[in-house]
Short mmCIF file of C-alpha atoms in Angstrom, two decimals:
data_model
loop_
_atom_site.label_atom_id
_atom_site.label_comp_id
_atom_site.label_asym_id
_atom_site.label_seq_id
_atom_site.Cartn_x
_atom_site.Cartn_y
_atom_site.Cartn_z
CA UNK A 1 31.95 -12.56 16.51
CA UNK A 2 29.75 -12.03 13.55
CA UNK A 3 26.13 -11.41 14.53
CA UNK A 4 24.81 -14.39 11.38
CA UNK A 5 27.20 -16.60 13.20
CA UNK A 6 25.81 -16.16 16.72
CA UNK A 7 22.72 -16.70 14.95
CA UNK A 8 23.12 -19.67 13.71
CA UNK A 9 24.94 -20.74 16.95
CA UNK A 10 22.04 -19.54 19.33
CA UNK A 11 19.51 -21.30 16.71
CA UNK A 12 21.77 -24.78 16.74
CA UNK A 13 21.81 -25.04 20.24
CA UNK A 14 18.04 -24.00 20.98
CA UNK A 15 17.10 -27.08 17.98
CA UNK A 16 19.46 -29.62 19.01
CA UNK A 17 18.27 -29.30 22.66
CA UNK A 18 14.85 -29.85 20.82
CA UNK A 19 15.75 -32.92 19.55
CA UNK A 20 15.65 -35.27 22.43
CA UNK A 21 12.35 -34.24 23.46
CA UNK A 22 11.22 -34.44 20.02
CA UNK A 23 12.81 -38.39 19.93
CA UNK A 24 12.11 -39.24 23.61
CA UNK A 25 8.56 -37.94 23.84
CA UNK A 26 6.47 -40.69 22.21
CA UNK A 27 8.41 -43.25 23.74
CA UNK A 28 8.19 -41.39 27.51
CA UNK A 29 4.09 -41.31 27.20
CA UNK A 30 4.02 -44.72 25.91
CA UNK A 31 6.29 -45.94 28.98
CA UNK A 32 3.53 -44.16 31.17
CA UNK A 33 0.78 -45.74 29.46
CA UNK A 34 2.15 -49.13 29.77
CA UNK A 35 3.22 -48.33 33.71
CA UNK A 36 0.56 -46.21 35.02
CA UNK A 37 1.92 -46.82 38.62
CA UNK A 38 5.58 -46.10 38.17
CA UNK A 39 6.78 -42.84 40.09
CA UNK A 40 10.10 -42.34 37.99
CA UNK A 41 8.77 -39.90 35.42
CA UNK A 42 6.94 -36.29 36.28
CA UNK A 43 4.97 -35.16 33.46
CA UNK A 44 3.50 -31.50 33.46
CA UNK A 45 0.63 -32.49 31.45
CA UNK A 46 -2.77 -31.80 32.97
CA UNK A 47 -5.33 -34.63 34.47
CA UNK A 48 -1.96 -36.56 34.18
CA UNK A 49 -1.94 -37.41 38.45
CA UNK A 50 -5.27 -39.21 38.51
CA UNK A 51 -3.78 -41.94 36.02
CA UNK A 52 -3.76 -41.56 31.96
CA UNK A 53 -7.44 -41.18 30.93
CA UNK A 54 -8.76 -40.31 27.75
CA UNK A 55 -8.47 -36.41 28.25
CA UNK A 56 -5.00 -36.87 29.64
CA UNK A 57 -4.20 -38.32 26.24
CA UNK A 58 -6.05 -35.92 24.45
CA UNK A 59 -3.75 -33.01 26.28
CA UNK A 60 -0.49 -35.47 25.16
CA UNK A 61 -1.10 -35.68 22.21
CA UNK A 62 -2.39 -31.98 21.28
CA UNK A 63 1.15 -30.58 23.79
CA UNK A 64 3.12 -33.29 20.99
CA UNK A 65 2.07 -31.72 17.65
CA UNK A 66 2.01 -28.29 18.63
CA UNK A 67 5.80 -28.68 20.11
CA UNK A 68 6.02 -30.66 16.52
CA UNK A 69 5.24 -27.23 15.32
CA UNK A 70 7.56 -25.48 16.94
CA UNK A 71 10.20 -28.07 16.15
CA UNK A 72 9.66 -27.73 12.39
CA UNK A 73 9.65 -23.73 12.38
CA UNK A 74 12.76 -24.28 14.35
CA UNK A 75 14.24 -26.20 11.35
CA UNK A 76 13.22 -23.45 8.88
CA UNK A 77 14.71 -20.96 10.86
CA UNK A 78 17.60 -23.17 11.04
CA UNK A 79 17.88 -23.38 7.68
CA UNK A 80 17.48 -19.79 7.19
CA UNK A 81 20.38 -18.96 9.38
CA UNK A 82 22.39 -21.28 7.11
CA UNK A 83 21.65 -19.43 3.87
CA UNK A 84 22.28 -16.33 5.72
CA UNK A 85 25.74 -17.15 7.01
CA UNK A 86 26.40 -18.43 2.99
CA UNK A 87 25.30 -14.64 2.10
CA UNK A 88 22.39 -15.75 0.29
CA UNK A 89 20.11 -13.12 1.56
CA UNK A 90 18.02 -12.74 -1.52
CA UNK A 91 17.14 -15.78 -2.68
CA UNK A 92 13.64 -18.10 -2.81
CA UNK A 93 14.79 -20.46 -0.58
CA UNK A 94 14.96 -17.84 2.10
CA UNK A 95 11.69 -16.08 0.97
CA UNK A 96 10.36 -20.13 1.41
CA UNK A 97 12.28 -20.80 4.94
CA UNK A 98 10.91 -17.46 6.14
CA UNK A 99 7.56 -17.87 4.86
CA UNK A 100 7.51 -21.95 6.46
CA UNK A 101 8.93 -20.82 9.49
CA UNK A 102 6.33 -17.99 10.00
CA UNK A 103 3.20 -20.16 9.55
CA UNK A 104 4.56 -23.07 11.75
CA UNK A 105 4.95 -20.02 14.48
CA UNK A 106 1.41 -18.86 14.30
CA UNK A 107 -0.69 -21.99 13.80
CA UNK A 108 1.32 -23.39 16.81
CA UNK A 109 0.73 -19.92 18.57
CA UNK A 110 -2.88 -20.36 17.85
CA UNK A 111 -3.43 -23.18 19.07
CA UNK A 112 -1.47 -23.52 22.13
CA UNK A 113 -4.35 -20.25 22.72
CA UNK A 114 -6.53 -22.82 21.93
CA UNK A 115 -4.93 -25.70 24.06
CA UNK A 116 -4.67 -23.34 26.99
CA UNK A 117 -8.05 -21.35 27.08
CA UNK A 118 -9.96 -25.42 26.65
CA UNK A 119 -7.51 -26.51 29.59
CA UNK A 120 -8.34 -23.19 31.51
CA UNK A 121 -12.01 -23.95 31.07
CA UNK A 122 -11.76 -27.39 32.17
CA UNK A 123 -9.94 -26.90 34.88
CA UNK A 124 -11.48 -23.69 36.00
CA UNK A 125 -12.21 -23.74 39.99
CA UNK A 126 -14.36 -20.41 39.47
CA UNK A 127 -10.80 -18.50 40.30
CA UNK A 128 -9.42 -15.51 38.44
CA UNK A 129 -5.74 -16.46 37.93
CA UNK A 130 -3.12 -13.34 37.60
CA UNK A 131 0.27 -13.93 36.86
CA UNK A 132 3.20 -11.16 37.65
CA UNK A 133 6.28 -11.38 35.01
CA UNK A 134 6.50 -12.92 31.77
CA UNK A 135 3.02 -15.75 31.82
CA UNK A 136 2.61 -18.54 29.29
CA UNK A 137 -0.31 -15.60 28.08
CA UNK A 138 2.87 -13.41 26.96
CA UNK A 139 4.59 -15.72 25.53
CA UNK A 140 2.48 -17.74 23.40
CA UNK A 141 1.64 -13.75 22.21
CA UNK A 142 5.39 -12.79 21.58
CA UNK A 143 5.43 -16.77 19.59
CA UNK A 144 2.23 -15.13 17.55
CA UNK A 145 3.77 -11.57 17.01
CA UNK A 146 6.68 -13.78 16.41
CA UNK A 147 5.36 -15.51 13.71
CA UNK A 148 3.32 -12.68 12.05
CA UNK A 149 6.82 -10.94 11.62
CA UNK A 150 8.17 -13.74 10.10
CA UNK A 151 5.19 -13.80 7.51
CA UNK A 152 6.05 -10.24 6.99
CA UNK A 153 9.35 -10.71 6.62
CA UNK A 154 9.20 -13.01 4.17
CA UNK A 155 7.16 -10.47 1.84
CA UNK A 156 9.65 -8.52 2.55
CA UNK A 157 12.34 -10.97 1.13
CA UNK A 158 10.09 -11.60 -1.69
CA UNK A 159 9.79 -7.92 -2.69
CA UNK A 160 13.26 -7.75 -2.28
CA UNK A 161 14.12 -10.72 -4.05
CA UNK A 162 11.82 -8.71 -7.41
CA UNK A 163 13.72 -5.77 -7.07
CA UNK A 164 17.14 -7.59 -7.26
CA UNK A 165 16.31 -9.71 -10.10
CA UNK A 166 15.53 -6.14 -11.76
CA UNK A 167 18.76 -4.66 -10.60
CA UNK A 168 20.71 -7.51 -11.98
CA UNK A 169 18.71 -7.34 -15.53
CA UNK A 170 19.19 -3.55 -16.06
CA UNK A 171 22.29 -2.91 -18.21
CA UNK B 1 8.28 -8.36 -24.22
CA UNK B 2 6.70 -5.73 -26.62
CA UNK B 3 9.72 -4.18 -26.78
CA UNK B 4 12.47 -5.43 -29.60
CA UNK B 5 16.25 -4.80 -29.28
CA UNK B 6 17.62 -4.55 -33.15
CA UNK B 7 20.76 -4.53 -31.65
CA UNK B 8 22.60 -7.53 -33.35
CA UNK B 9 21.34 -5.72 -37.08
CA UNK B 10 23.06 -2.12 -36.15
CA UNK B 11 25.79 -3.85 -34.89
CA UNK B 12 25.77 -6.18 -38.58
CA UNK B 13 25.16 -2.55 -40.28
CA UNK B 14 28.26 -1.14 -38.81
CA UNK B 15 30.26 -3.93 -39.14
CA UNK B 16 31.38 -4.21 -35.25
CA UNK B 17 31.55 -7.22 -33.18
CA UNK B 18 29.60 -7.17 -29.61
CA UNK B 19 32.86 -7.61 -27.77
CA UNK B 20 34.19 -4.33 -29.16
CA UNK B 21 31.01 -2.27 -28.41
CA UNK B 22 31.06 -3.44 -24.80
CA UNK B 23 34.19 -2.46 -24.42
CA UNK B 24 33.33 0.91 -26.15
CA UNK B 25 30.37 1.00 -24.08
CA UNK B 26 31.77 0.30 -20.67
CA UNK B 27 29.56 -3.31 -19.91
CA UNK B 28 30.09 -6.54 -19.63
CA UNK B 29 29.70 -8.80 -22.39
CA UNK B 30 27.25 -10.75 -20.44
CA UNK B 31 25.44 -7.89 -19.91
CA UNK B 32 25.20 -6.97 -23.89
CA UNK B 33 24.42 -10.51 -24.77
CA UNK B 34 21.57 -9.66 -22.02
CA UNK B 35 20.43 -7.48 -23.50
CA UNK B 36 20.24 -8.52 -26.88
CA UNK B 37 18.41 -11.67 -26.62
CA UNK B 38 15.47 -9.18 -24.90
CA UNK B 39 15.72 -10.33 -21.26
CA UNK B 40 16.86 -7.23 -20.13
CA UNK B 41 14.14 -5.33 -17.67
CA UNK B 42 15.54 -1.65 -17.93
CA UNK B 43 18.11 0.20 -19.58
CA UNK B 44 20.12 2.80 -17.81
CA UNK B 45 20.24 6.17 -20.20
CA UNK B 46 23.75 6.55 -19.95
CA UNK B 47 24.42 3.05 -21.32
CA UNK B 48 21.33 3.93 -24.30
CA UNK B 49 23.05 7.48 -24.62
CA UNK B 50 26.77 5.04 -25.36
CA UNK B 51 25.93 2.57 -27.54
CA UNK B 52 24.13 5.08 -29.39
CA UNK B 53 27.36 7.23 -29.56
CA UNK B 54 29.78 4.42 -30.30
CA UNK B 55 27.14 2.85 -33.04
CA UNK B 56 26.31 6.47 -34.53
CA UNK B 57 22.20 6.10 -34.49
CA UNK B 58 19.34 6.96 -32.55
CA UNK B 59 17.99 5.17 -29.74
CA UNK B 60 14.41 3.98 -32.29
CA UNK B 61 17.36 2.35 -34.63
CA UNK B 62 18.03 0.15 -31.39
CA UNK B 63 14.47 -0.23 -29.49
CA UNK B 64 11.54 -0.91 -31.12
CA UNK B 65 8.08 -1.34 -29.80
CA UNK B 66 6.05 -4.09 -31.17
CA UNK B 67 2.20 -4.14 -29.78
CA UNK B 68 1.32 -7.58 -28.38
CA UNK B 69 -1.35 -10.17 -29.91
CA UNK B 70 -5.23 -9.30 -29.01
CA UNK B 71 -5.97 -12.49 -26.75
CA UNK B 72 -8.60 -14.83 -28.44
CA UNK B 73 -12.49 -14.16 -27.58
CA UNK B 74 -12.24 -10.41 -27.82
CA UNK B 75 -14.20 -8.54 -29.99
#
């Protein structure tokens, strides 16, 4: 199989499996806020099991926009393995998708740092906490170096994209 | 561009159409029509050394350099 194929077949899978979180979500917290008592749903969302207070909202909502985040540089990547698989390697829109997809990477990179060190500090119970194999810590890193690289490689396109515009105008 | 292409006034000189020197020349027509209107960004020598051969001139009958405008509120 070609490799932009699998590409775009790993990256359609990963975002359509996105999208039902991405539709149910809003309507899942509001069914918890309106039933505070039910036991059907389990939510992993801290100073969720004493009810849904103020900060347990506050955690909802921040864990919502920075998945939003991740959603939307999903899309751009989406859409960059599209214009790969049409061969349109050097091109703005892909120097655009890269460059979208890299800065929805890092802010939500930084700020799930963010979302976990204020959670970490709230919930600390004066206990060192070391996790063995791949921890949220090294993963929201790899989502950072993740999205640096795109940032990069969208300079890269750009540059790219100069030089072939110069190729093409050199008789 | 501060660079001028007299190309369409050698080619008038000499009496040849742009389809014939491209052929001569071993381009595209798109390519000459390129770079005539100036929107070319380099020319290879090989393609200055044969348009020069097939037009019989030198490449300052072709290129010309002309020095842009001083910008306003210099002195």
């Amino acid at each position: 199989m070609n490799l932009n194929k699998l590409f775009k077949l790993l990256i359609d899978l990963a975002f359509f499996l996105m999208i039902p979180i991405v539709v149910f979500f809003p309507g899942t917290i509001l069914y918890i806020l309106i039933f505070p008592e039910q036991s059907i749903i389990n939510v992993n969302i801290p100073f969720t099991s004493t009810g849904f207070g103020g900060k347990a909202l506050l955690f909802t909502l921040a864990f919502f926009a920075l998945f939003l985040l991740f959603f939307f540089g999903f899309y751009q990547l989406r859409k960059f393995a599209g214009l790969l698989l049409k061969g349109k390697l050097f091109s703005k829109e892909v120097v655009l998708c890269t460059n979208k997809a890299g800065r929805f990477f890092t802010t939500c990179a930084l700020g799930s740092f963010l979302f976990v060190g204020v959670n970490a500090i709230l919930t600390n119970s004066g206990k060192f906490s070391i996790t063995f194999g791949s921890s949220n810590f090294n993963l929201l890193l790899f989502l950072l170096i993740v999205g640096v690289l795109f940032l990069l490689l969208s300079d890269a396109f750009r540059k790219a994209l100069a030089l072939k515009e110069e190729n093409d105008l050199t008789v | 561009m501060p660079i001028i292409i007299n190309l369409d006034q050698v080619l008038a000189d000499r009496n040849m159409k742009s389809k014939d020197l491209a052929e001569i020349v071993g381009i595209t027509e798109a390519n000459l029509s390129i770079l005539k209107s100036g929107k070319a960004k380099a020319v290879r020598f090989s393609t200055l050394e044969a348009i020069c051969q097939a037009l019989d001139c030198q490449p300052g009958d072709i290129l010309a350099f002309s020095s842009p405008a001083p910008s306003k509120g210099g002195e």
